[in-house]
Amino acid sequence: MSKQDAEKIERKGKKSREMYNEIDLDKIDINEGPPTEEPARQYYYMAKCREWVKAFEQKNGRMPKACVVNMGCQMNARDSEKLRGVLELIGYGQTESEDADFVIYNTCTVRENANNKVYGKLGALSTFKKKNPEMKIALCGCMMQEPGVVEKIRTSYRFVDLVFGTHNIYKFAELLFYAYESERMITDIWEDTDQIVEELPIERKYFFKSGVNIMFGCNNFCSYCIVPYVRGRERSRKPEDIVREIQKLTEDGVVEIMLLGQNVNSYGKNLEAPVTFAELLQKIEQIDGVKRIRFMTSHPKDLSDDLIDVMKRSKKICRHLHLPLQSGSTEILKEMNRHYTKEQYLELVDKIRGAVPDIALTTDIIVGFPGETEEDFLETMDVVRQVQFDSAFTFIYSRRTGTPAAAKENQVPKEIVRDRFDRLLEEVQKIGAKKAMRYSGKTEEVLVEEVNRQDDKLVTGRLSNNSVVHLPGDRSMIGKLVKVRLKECRGFYYLGEVLAE
Ligand code: 5AD
Ligand code: SF4
């Protein structure tokens, strides 16, 4: 093995931190007051927290361990990487065990059961804290933005040390410092913000792929959805900031980028110099090191012809589109405030498939929205059969207090919803299994992501269309794009063999 290869493998064994935005904390003067501008202020507080960590190490003879639990979507996952970035920089080791010195739940609140899960898990954490009184517990993310939640935590979960929301996550270091200093629970929840703080440390899970936020918040107010209330109004990052971040990521070994936003198709509308999502994609396509571009999530009402054209011509945009349907009934779509009809959705799908014939389409569907009749449900089944989605996330409607749909009186009885849900799931899975077969025998490019968890003689990767492939290999292949013959399809994944690198 050449020295170069050995170095590469060693790098791959390491976790990836976005080094470019790291600052030497020891050079920050913490005896002065904190700077007012960001992100300098947060680095100042990281330096202060570092002192606390050093004292912990001296006292206990070991480094403190932190556990960051991500409970939500890809946006939350990216936020969790930001939390890990701060913790790592101030000197915490990372662990997956919640029996740790610092535990933070980055919560989701899209459906009610997500909230219940948090309350359940907090019970278990209190036992760990009794055993380890120095343990700190923090809660952040979407659920904390919901009215009533913080009150409930204050009264029933008093052992929690720190609670903050989605708008001030960039202040994590500052809040953590106050949590160290205070005996009482620190809570800081903002209603909204127009601030986007760049250049804070981020600890990436994979060295070869990364999410990149292009916008925050959502302005759509789908009538069932709590996201616009907890994530605030839509704010786009400037294209030059996004491009700079991606350029630096590629210098750090990243080849696949996932552009993140609640509704990426309306990217750029609120910028001083407006830019469309299609234009942003073209800029990103030109960055040399980028080999694959994905994005999430698209709203059918905003998906432009320009975007379809850019996807058609692109060599880097992956052949996968997640296009939430939510319902196939025009009546229900109207009640959901989705701004498209069944026919418009189907036309859009035709247009996309006309331009990119081999594209994989995936979707989100909600069953049991208030007022949904059997006929409405059959319209959804009809769209599912017509479109032939590669896969679909199916959800039972969850009544979220504060959303317009929650106030509707015509809620659908549970048994009926369950029955529809089961029928939908069966159909979705049947179609998904059939669609998965279509690449059998073909040769496709696979980005190798990890050593197979069950069999370490195999590695696992993904096709451009997001299908999972297992193939013989070792960890030196992680992060590489390899040509693979897809020998066999086993339900939802392929077994493949490498042809050439
Ligand atoms: N009930 C059920 N599913 C929901 N989603 C959003 N809000 C709700 C709700 N109240 C689903 C939508 C969305 C996905 C992320 O979660 O399908 O696309
Ligand atoms: Fe919720 Fe609709 Fe915004 Fe998606 S587009 S986050 S479903 S309000």
Coordinates of C-alpha atoms and ligand atoms in Angstrom, one line a residue:
M1 CA 0.0 0.0 0.0
S2 CA 1.3 3.4 -0.9
K3 CA 1.9 6.0 1.8
Q4 CA -0.8 8.1 0.2
D5 CA -3.3 5.3 0.4
A6 CA -2.4 4.7 4.0
E7 CA -2.9 8.4 4.8
K8 CA -6.3 8.3 3.0
I9 CA -7.4 5.3 5.0
E10 CA -6.3 6.9 8.2
R11 CA -8.3 10.0 7.4
K12 CA -11.3 7.9 6.7
G13 CA -11.0 6.3 10.1
K14 CA -11.2 9.7 11.7
K15 CA -14.4 11.6 12.3
S16 CA -14.8 14.7 10.1
R17 CA -14.8 18.0 11.6
E18 CA -15.2 21.1 9.4
M19 CA -11.7 22.4 10.2
Y20 CA -12.0 25.5 8.3
N21 CA -14.1 27.3 10.8
E22 CA -12.2 26.2 13.8
I23 CA -10.6 28.8 16.0
D24 CA -7.9 28.1 18.6
L25 CA -9.9 28.6 21.9
D26 CA -6.7 29.0 23.9
K27 CA -6.0 32.2 22.1
I28 CA -9.3 33.8 23.2
D29 CA -9.0 36.2 26.1
I30 CA -11.8 35.1 28.5
N31 CA -11.0 37.7 31.1
E32 CA -12.4 40.4 29.0
G33 CA -16.1 40.7 28.5
P34 CA -17.8 38.8 25.6
P35 CA -17.8 40.4 22.1
T36 CA -21.2 41.4 20.8
E37 CA -20.8 40.3 17.2
E38 CA -21.4 36.7 16.1
P39 CA -19.9 34.2 15.7
A40 CA -17.0 35.7 17.8
R41 CA -19.3 35.8 20.8
Q42 CA -20.0 32.0 20.6
Y43 CA -16.3 31.2 20.3
Y44 CA -15.7 33.3 23.4
Y45 CA -18.2 31.2 25.3
M46 CA -16.7 28.0 23.9
A47 CA -13.4 29.1 25.4
K48 CA -15.2 29.7 28.7
C49 CA -16.9 26.3 28.5
R50 CA -13.5 24.8 27.7
E51 CA -12.3 26.0 31.2
W52 CA -15.2 24.1 32.8
V53 CA -14.3 21.0 30.8
K54 CA -10.6 21.2 31.9
A55 CA -11.7 21.5 35.6
F56 CA -13.9 18.5 35.1
E57 CA -10.9 16.5 33.7
Q58 CA -8.7 17.5 36.6
K59 CA -11.3 16.5 39.1
N60 CA -12.4 13.2 37.6
G61 CA -9.2 12.2 35.8
R62 CA -11.1 11.7 32.5
M63 CA -12.7 13.7 29.7
P64 CA -16.5 14.3 30.0
K65 CA -18.7 12.4 27.6
A66 CA -21.6 13.9 25.7
C67 CA -24.5 12.2 24.0
V68 CA -26.4 14.1 21.3
V69 CA -29.7 12.4 20.4
N70 CA -31.3 13.4 17.2
M71 CA -35.0 12.8 16.9
G72 CA -36.1 14.5 13.8
C73 CA -35.7 15.1 10.1
Q74 CA -32.5 15.8 8.1
M75 CA -32.6 19.5 9.2
N76 CA -32.5 18.4 12.8
A77 CA -29.7 15.9 11.9
R78 CA -27.7 18.8 10.5
D79 CA -28.4 20.9 13.7
S80 CA -27.2 17.9 15.8
E81 CA -23.9 18.0 13.9
K82 CA -23.6 21.7 14.9
L83 CA -24.2 20.8 18.6
R84 CA -21.6 18.0 18.3
G85 CA -19.2 20.5 16.7
V86 CA -19.4 22.8 19.7
L87 CA -19.1 20.0 22.2
E88 CA -16.2 18.4 20.5
L89 CA -14.3 21.8 20.3
I90 CA -14.8 22.5 24.0
G91 CA -13.4 19.1 24.8
Y92 CA -16.2 16.6 25.2
G93 CA -15.9 13.0 24.0
Q94 CA -18.9 11.6 22.2
T95 CA -20.9 8.6 23.2
E96 CA -24.1 7.0 22.1
S97 CA -25.0 6.0 25.6
E98 CA -27.4 8.3 27.5
D99 CA -25.6 7.4 30.7
A100 CA -23.3 10.3 29.9
D101 CA -22.0 13.5 31.5
F102 CA -24.0 15.7 29.1
V103 CA -27.2 14.5 27.2
I104 CA -29.0 16.7 24.8
Y105 CA -32.2 15.7 22.9
N106 CA -32.7 17.6 19.7
T107 CA -36.4 17.1 19.5
C108 CA -39.1 16.9 16.7
T109 CA -42.7 17.7 17.1
V110 CA -44.2 17.0 13.7
R111 CA -46.4 14.3 15.2
E112 CA -47.8 13.9 18.7
N113 CA -46.0 10.6 19.4
A114 CA -42.6 12.4 18.9
N115 CA -43.5 14.5 22.0
N116 CA -44.6 11.5 24.0
K117 CA -41.3 9.8 23.3
V118 CA -39.4 12.7 24.8
Y119 CA -41.4 12.6 28.0
G120 CA -40.9 8.9 28.2
K121 CA -37.1 9.1 27.7
L122 CA -36.7 11.9 30.2
G123 CA -38.0 9.6 32.9
A124 CA -35.0 7.2 32.3
L125 CA -32.6 10.2 32.2
S126 CA -33.6 11.2 35.7
T127 CA -32.3 7.8 37.0
F128 CA -28.9 8.4 35.4
K129 CA -28.8 11.9 36.9
K130 CA -29.5 10.6 40.4
K131 CA -26.4 8.3 40.0
N132 CA -24.3 11.1 38.5
P133 CA -25.4 14.4 40.0
E134 CA -22.9 16.4 37.9
M135 CA -24.7 15.2 34.7
K136 CA -26.3 18.0 32.6
I137 CA -29.4 17.5 30.6
A138 CA -30.5 19.8 27.8
L139 CA -33.5 19.9 25.4
C140 CA -33.7 21.8 22.2
G141 CA -35.3 21.6 18.8
C142 CA -38.9 21.9 17.4
M143 CA -40.8 20.5 20.4
M144 CA -39.4 23.3 22.6
Q145 CA -41.0 25.9 20.4
E146 CA -44.5 24.6 21.1
P147 CA -46.5 26.6 23.7
G148 CA -47.0 24.7 26.9
V149 CA -44.0 22.3 26.5
V150 CA -41.5 24.4 28.4
E151 CA -44.1 25.0 31.2
K152 CA -44.6 21.2 31.5
I153 CA -40.8 20.7 31.7
R154 CA -40.4 23.4 34.3
T155 CA -43.1 21.8 36.5
S156 CA -42.7 18.0 35.9
Y157 CA -39.1 17.6 34.8
R158 CA -37.2 20.0 37.1
F159 CA -33.9 18.1 36.8
V160 CA -33.5 19.4 33.2
D161 CA -30.7 22.0 33.1
L162 CA -31.1 23.8 29.8
V163 CA -33.9 24.3 27.3
F164 CA -33.7 26.3 24.1
G165 CA -35.4 26.3 20.7
T166 CA -34.7 26.3 17.0
H167 CA -34.0 30.0 16.4
N168 CA -31.2 30.4 18.9
I169 CA -29.3 27.1 18.4
Y170 CA -26.3 29.1 17.3
K171 CA -26.1 30.4 20.9
F172 CA -25.6 26.9 22.2
A173 CA -22.1 27.6 23.7
E174 CA -23.4 30.7 25.5
L175 CA -26.4 28.9 26.9
L176 CA -24.3 25.9 27.9
F177 CA -22.0 28.2 29.8
Y178 CA -24.9 29.7 31.7
A179 CA -26.2 26.2 32.5
Y180 CA -22.8 25.3 34.1
E181 CA -23.0 28.5 36.2
S182 CA -26.5 28.2 37.3
E183 CA -28.2 25.9 39.8
R184 CA -31.6 26.6 38.1
M185 CA -33.0 25.5 34.8
I186 CA -31.9 27.9 32.0
T187 CA -34.6 28.4 29.3
D188 CA -34.3 30.5 26.3
I189 CA -37.0 30.2 23.6
W190 CA -37.3 32.8 20.8
E191 CA -40.5 33.4 18.9
D192 CA -38.7 33.9 15.6
T193 CA -35.5 35.3 14.2
D194 CA -34.2 36.8 11.0
Q195 CA -30.6 36.0 12.0
I196 CA -28.5 33.4 10.2
V197 CA -25.1 32.9 11.9
E198 CA -22.4 31.4 9.7
E199 CA -19.1 29.8 10.5
L200 CA -19.7 27.9 13.7
P201 CA -18.0 24.5 14.2
I202 CA -19.7 21.4 12.8
E203 CA -18.9 17.8 13.5
R204 CA -20.0 15.7 10.5
K205 CA -21.1 12.2 10.8
Y206 CA -19.6 11.2 7.4
F207 CA -16.4 12.6 5.9
F208 CA -17.6 12.2 2.3
K209 CA -21.1 13.5 2.4
S210 CA -22.8 16.4 4.1
G211 CA -26.1 18.2 4.5
V212 CA -26.0 21.9 3.8
N213 CA -28.8 24.2 4.9
I214 CA -29.9 26.5 2.1
M215 CA -32.8 28.0 4.0
F216 CA -34.6 27.8 7.3
G217 CA -38.3 27.9 8.2
C218 CA -41.4 27.6 6.1
N219 CA -44.1 30.0 4.9
N220 CA -46.6 27.4 3.5
F221 CA -48.8 26.8 6.5
C222 CA -50.2 23.5 5.3
S223 CA -53.2 23.2 7.7
Y224 CA -52.0 20.1 9.5
C225 CA -48.4 21.1 10.0
I226 CA -46.8 22.6 13.0
V227 CA -43.4 23.3 11.3
P228 CA -44.1 27.0 10.3
Y229 CA -45.0 27.7 14.0
V230 CA -41.9 26.1 15.4
R231 CA -39.3 26.9 12.7
G232 CA -40.5 30.4 11.8
R233 CA -40.7 32.2 8.6
E234 CA -38.7 31.3 5.5
R235 CA -35.1 32.7 5.4
S236 CA -32.7 31.8 2.6
R237 CA -28.9 31.8 3.0
K238 CA -27.0 33.9 0.5
P239 CA -25.8 31.8 -2.5
E240 CA -22.2 33.0 -2.0
D241 CA -22.3 31.7 1.6
I242 CA -23.7 28.3 0.4
V243 CA -21.1 28.0 -2.4
R244 CA -18.3 28.9 0.0
E245 CA -19.4 26.3 2.5
I246 CA -19.6 23.6 -0.2
Q247 CA -16.2 24.5 -1.6
K248 CA -14.7 24.1 1.8
L249 CA -16.5 20.9 2.3
T250 CA -15.1 19.5 -0.9
E251 CA -11.6 20.5 0.2
D252 CA -12.3 18.4 3.3
G253 CA -13.2 15.3 1.2
V254 CA -17.0 15.7 0.7
V255 CA -18.3 14.4 -2.6
E256 CA -22.0 14.3 -2.0
I257 CA -24.1 17.3 -0.9
M258 CA -27.6 17.2 0.4
L259 CA -29.2 20.7 0.2
L260 CA -31.6 21.1 3.0
G261 CA -34.8 23.2 3.4
Q262 CA -38.4 22.7 4.3
N263 CA -39.4 23.9 0.8
V264 CA -36.2 24.2 -1.3
N265 CA -38.2 25.1 -4.4
S266 CA -39.0 28.5 -3.0
Y267 CA -35.3 29.1 -2.2
G268 CA -34.0 32.7 -2.7
K269 CA -37.3 34.5 -3.0
N270 CA -36.7 36.6 0.1
L271 CA -33.1 37.5 -0.6
E272 CA -32.1 41.1 -1.4
A273 CA -30.9 39.9 -4.8
P274 CA -33.3 37.1 -5.5
V275 CA -32.0 33.8 -6.9
T276 CA -34.0 30.8 -7.9
F277 CA -33.3 27.2 -6.7
A278 CA -32.6 26.2 -10.2
E279 CA -29.9 29.0 -10.4
L280 CA -28.4 27.9 -7.1
L281 CA -28.1 24.3 -8.4
Q282 CA -26.3 25.5 -11.5
K283 CA -23.7 27.3 -9.3
I284 CA -23.2 24.2 -7.2
E285 CA -22.9 22.0 -10.2
Q286 CA -19.8 24.0 -11.2
I287 CA -17.9 23.2 -8.0
D288 CA -15.2 20.7 -9.0
G289 CA -15.1 18.4 -6.0
V290 CA -18.9 17.9 -5.9
K291 CA -19.8 14.6 -7.5
R292 CA -23.4 14.2 -6.3
I293 CA -26.1 16.7 -5.4
R294 CA -29.3 15.8 -3.6
F295 CA -32.0 18.1 -2.1
M296 CA -34.9 17.9 0.3
T297 CA -37.8 18.7 0.5
S298 CA -39.7 19.9 -2.6
H299 CA -43.1 21.3 -2.6
P300 CA -45.1 20.4 -5.8
K301 CA -46.6 23.9 -6.1
D302 CA -43.2 25.6 -6.4
L303 CA -41.3 23.0 -8.6
S304 CA -40.5 25.0 -11.7
D305 CA -39.9 24.1 -15.3
D306 CA -36.5 25.6 -15.0
L307 CA -35.6 23.2 -12.2
I308 CA -36.8 20.3 -14.3
D309 CA -34.6 21.5 -17.1
V310 CA -31.6 21.9 -14.8
M311 CA -32.1 18.4 -13.5
K312 CA -32.4 17.0 -17.0
R313 CA -29.1 18.6 -18.1
S314 CA -27.2 18.0 -14.8
K315 CA -24.5 15.4 -14.5
K316 CA -24.4 15.7 -10.7
I317 CA -28.0 16.0 -9.5
C318 CA -29.1 12.6 -8.3
R319 CA -31.8 10.7 -10.1
H320 CA -34.1 11.0 -7.1
L321 CA -36.9 13.4 -6.2
H322 CA -38.8 13.4 -3.0
L323 CA -42.1 15.0 -3.8
P324 CA -44.6 14.9 -1.0
L325 CA -48.2 14.2 -2.2
Q326 CA -49.9 14.2 1.2
S327 CA -53.3 13.3 -0.4
G328 CA -54.6 12.3 -3.8
S329 CA -57.9 14.0 -3.3
T330 CA -58.2 17.5 -4.7
E331 CA -60.8 18.3 -2.0
I332 CA -58.5 17.3 0.8
L333 CA -55.5 19.0 -0.8
K334 CA -57.5 22.2 -0.7
E335 CA -58.4 21.7 3.0
M336 CA -54.7 21.0 3.6
N337 CA -53.8 24.3 1.9
R338 CA -51.4 22.6 -0.5
H339 CA -52.2 24.7 -3.6
Y340 CA -52.3 21.9 -6.2
T341 CA -54.9 19.5 -7.4
K342 CA -54.6 15.7 -8.0
E343 CA -54.4 16.4 -11.8
Q344 CA -51.7 19.0 -11.3
Y345 CA -49.6 16.6 -9.3
L346 CA -50.0 13.9 -11.9
E347 CA -49.1 16.3 -14.7
L348 CA -46.0 17.4 -12.8
V349 CA -44.9 13.8 -12.4
D350 CA -45.3 13.2 -16.1
K351 CA -43.3 16.3 -16.9
I352 CA -40.5 15.2 -14.6
R353 CA -40.4 11.7 -15.9
G354 CA -40.5 13.0 -19.5
A355 CA -37.3 15.0 -18.7
V356 CA -35.6 12.5 -16.5
P357 CA -37.0 9.0 -17.4
D358 CA -35.1 6.9 -14.8
I359 CA -35.8 9.2 -11.9
A360 CA -36.8 7.6 -8.6
L361 CA -39.8 9.3 -7.0
T362 CA -40.6 9.1 -3.4
T363 CA -43.3 10.8 -1.4
D364 CA -45.0 11.5 2.0
I365 CA -48.7 10.7 2.4
I366 CA -51.0 11.5 5.3
V367 CA -54.0 9.2 6.0
G368 CA -57.0 10.3 8.0
F369 CA -56.9 14.1 7.6
P370 CA -60.1 15.6 9.1
G371 CA -63.0 15.0 6.7
E372 CA -61.3 12.4 4.6
T373 CA -63.9 10.1 3.1
E374 CA -63.5 6.6 1.6
E375 CA -63.7 8.3 -1.8
D376 CA -60.9 10.7 -0.9
F377 CA -58.8 7.9 0.3
L378 CA -59.4 6.0 -2.9
E379 CA -58.1 9.0 -4.8
T380 CA -54.9 8.8 -2.9
M381 CA -54.7 5.1 -3.7
D382 CA -55.3 6.0 -7.4
V383 CA -52.4 8.4 -7.4
V384 CA -50.2 5.9 -5.7
R385 CA -51.0 3.3 -8.5
Q386 CA -50.6 5.8 -11.3
V387 CA -47.3 7.3 -10.2
Q388 CA -45.8 4.0 -9.0
F389 CA -43.6 5.6 -6.3
D390 CA -40.3 4.0 -5.5
S391 CA -41.1 4.4 -1.9
A392 CA -43.4 6.4 0.3
F393 CA -43.4 7.5 3.9
T394 CA -47.0 7.0 5.1
F395 CA -48.3 8.8 8.2
I396 CA -51.4 8.6 10.2
Y397 CA -52.7 12.2 10.6
S398 CA -51.7 13.6 14.0
R399 CA -53.7 16.4 15.5
R400 CA -51.3 19.2 16.3
T401 CA -52.7 21.8 18.7
G402 CA -52.5 25.3 17.2
T403 CA -52.8 24.2 13.5
P404 CA -56.0 25.0 11.7
A405 CA -56.8 21.3 11.0
A406 CA -56.7 20.5 14.7
A407 CA -59.7 22.7 15.2
K408 CA -61.8 20.8 12.6
E409 CA -64.7 18.9 14.0
N410 CA -64.8 16.1 11.4
Q411 CA -61.9 14.1 12.7
V412 CA -61.8 10.6 11.2
P413 CA -62.4 7.7 13.7
K414 CA -59.2 5.8 14.6
E415 CA -60.3 2.4 13.4
I416 CA -61.1 3.8 9.9
V417 CA -57.8 5.5 9.7
R418 CA -55.9 2.4 10.8
D419 CA -57.7 0.3 8.1
R420 CA -56.9 2.9 5.4
F421 CA -53.3 3.2 6.6
D422 CA -52.8 -0.6 6.4
R423 CA -54.3 -0.7 2.9
L424 CA -52.1 2.1 1.7
L425 CA -49.0 0.6 3.2
E426 CA -49.6 -2.7 1.5
E427 CA -50.0 -1.0 -1.9
V428 CA -46.9 1.2 -1.4
Q429 CA -44.8 -1.8 -0.4
K430 CA -46.0 -3.9 -3.3
I431 CA -45.2 -1.2 -5.8
G432 CA -41.9 -0.4 -4.1
A433 CA -40.7 -4.0 -4.3
K434 CA -41.6 -4.2 -8.0
K435 CA -39.9 -0.9 -8.8
A436 CA -36.7 -2.0 -6.9
M437 CA -36.2 -4.8 -9.4
R438 CA -35.8 -2.6 -12.4
Y439 CA -32.0 -2.1 -12.1
S440 CA -31.2 -5.8 -11.7
G441 CA -28.4 -6.8 -14.0
K442 CA -27.4 -3.2 -14.8
T443 CA -24.2 -1.4 -14.0
E444 CA -24.5 1.7 -11.9
E445 CA -22.3 4.0 -9.9
V446 CA -22.4 3.4 -6.1
L447 CA -21.1 5.8 -3.4
V448 CA -19.7 3.5 -0.7
E449 CA -20.9 4.7 2.7
E450 CA -20.0 2.2 5.4
V451 CA -18.8 -1.3 6.2
N452 CA -21.9 -3.5 6.3
R453 CA -23.2 -3.8 9.9
Q454 CA -24.0 -7.5 9.7
D455 CA -21.1 -8.7 7.6
D456 CA -17.7 -7.0 7.6
K457 CA -16.7 -8.5 4.3
L458 CA -19.3 -6.3 2.7
V459 CA -19.7 -2.6 2.3
T460 CA -22.9 -0.7 1.8
G461 CA -23.5 2.2 -0.5
R462 CA -26.2 4.0 -2.5
L463 CA -27.1 4.5 -6.1
S464 CA -27.8 7.9 -7.5
N465 CA -31.5 7.0 -7.1
N466 CA -30.9 6.4 -3.4
S467 CA -31.3 2.5 -3.6
V468 CA -29.1 0.6 -1.1
V469 CA -26.4 -1.8 -2.5
H470 CA -24.3 -4.3 -0.6
L471 CA -21.1 -5.4 -2.2
P472 CA -17.9 -7.2 -1.3
G473 CA -15.3 -4.7 -0.1
D474 CA -13.5 -3.1 2.9
R475 CA -13.3 0.2 4.6
S476 CA -10.7 1.6 2.2
M477 CA -13.6 2.0 -0.3
I478 CA -15.7 4.3 2.0
G479 CA -16.3 7.6 0.3
K480 CA -15.5 6.3 -3.2
L481 CA -17.7 6.2 -6.2
V482 CA -17.4 2.7 -7.8
K483 CA -18.9 1.1 -10.8
V484 CA -21.0 -1.9 -9.6
R485 CA -22.9 -4.6 -11.5
L486 CA -26.2 -5.1 -9.7
K487 CA -26.4 -8.8 -9.6
E488 CA -29.5 -9.4 -7.6
C489 CA -32.3 -7.5 -6.0
R490 CA -33.5 -8.7 -2.6
G491 CA -36.6 -6.8 -1.8
F492 CA -35.4 -3.3 -1.1
Y493 CA -31.7 -3.6 -1.7
Y494 CA -29.2 -5.0 -4.2
L495 CA -26.3 -7.3 -4.0
G496 CA -23.6 -6.1 -6.4
E497 CA -20.0 -6.6 -7.5
V498 CA -17.4 -4.0 -8.3
L499 CA -16.4 -3.7 -11.9
A500 CA -13.8 -1.0 -11.8
E501 CA -13.0 2.0 -9.7
Ligands
5AD1 N1 -49.8 14.4 11.0 C1 -49.2 13.5 10.2 N2 -48.2 13.7 9.4 C2 -47.7 14.9 9.3 N3 -46.7 15.4 8.6 C3 -46.6 16.7 8.9 N4 -47.5 17.1 9.8 C4 -48.2 16.0 10.1 C5 -49.3 15.7 10.9 N5 -49.9 16.7 11.7 C6 -45.9 14.7 7.6 C7 -46.1 15.2 6.2 C8 -44.7 15.8 6.0 C9 -43.8 14.9 6.8 C10 -42.5 15.5 7.1 O1 -44.6 14.7 8.0 O2 -46.3 14.2 5.3 O3 -44.4 15.8 4.6
SF4_2 FE1 -45.1 21.7 6.9 FE2 -46.2 22.2 4.5 FE3 -44.0 23.6 5.4 FE4 -43.8 21.0 4.7 S1 -44.4 22.7 3.3 S2 -42.9 22.0 6.5 S3 -45.7 20.1 5.3 S4 -46.1 23.6 6.3

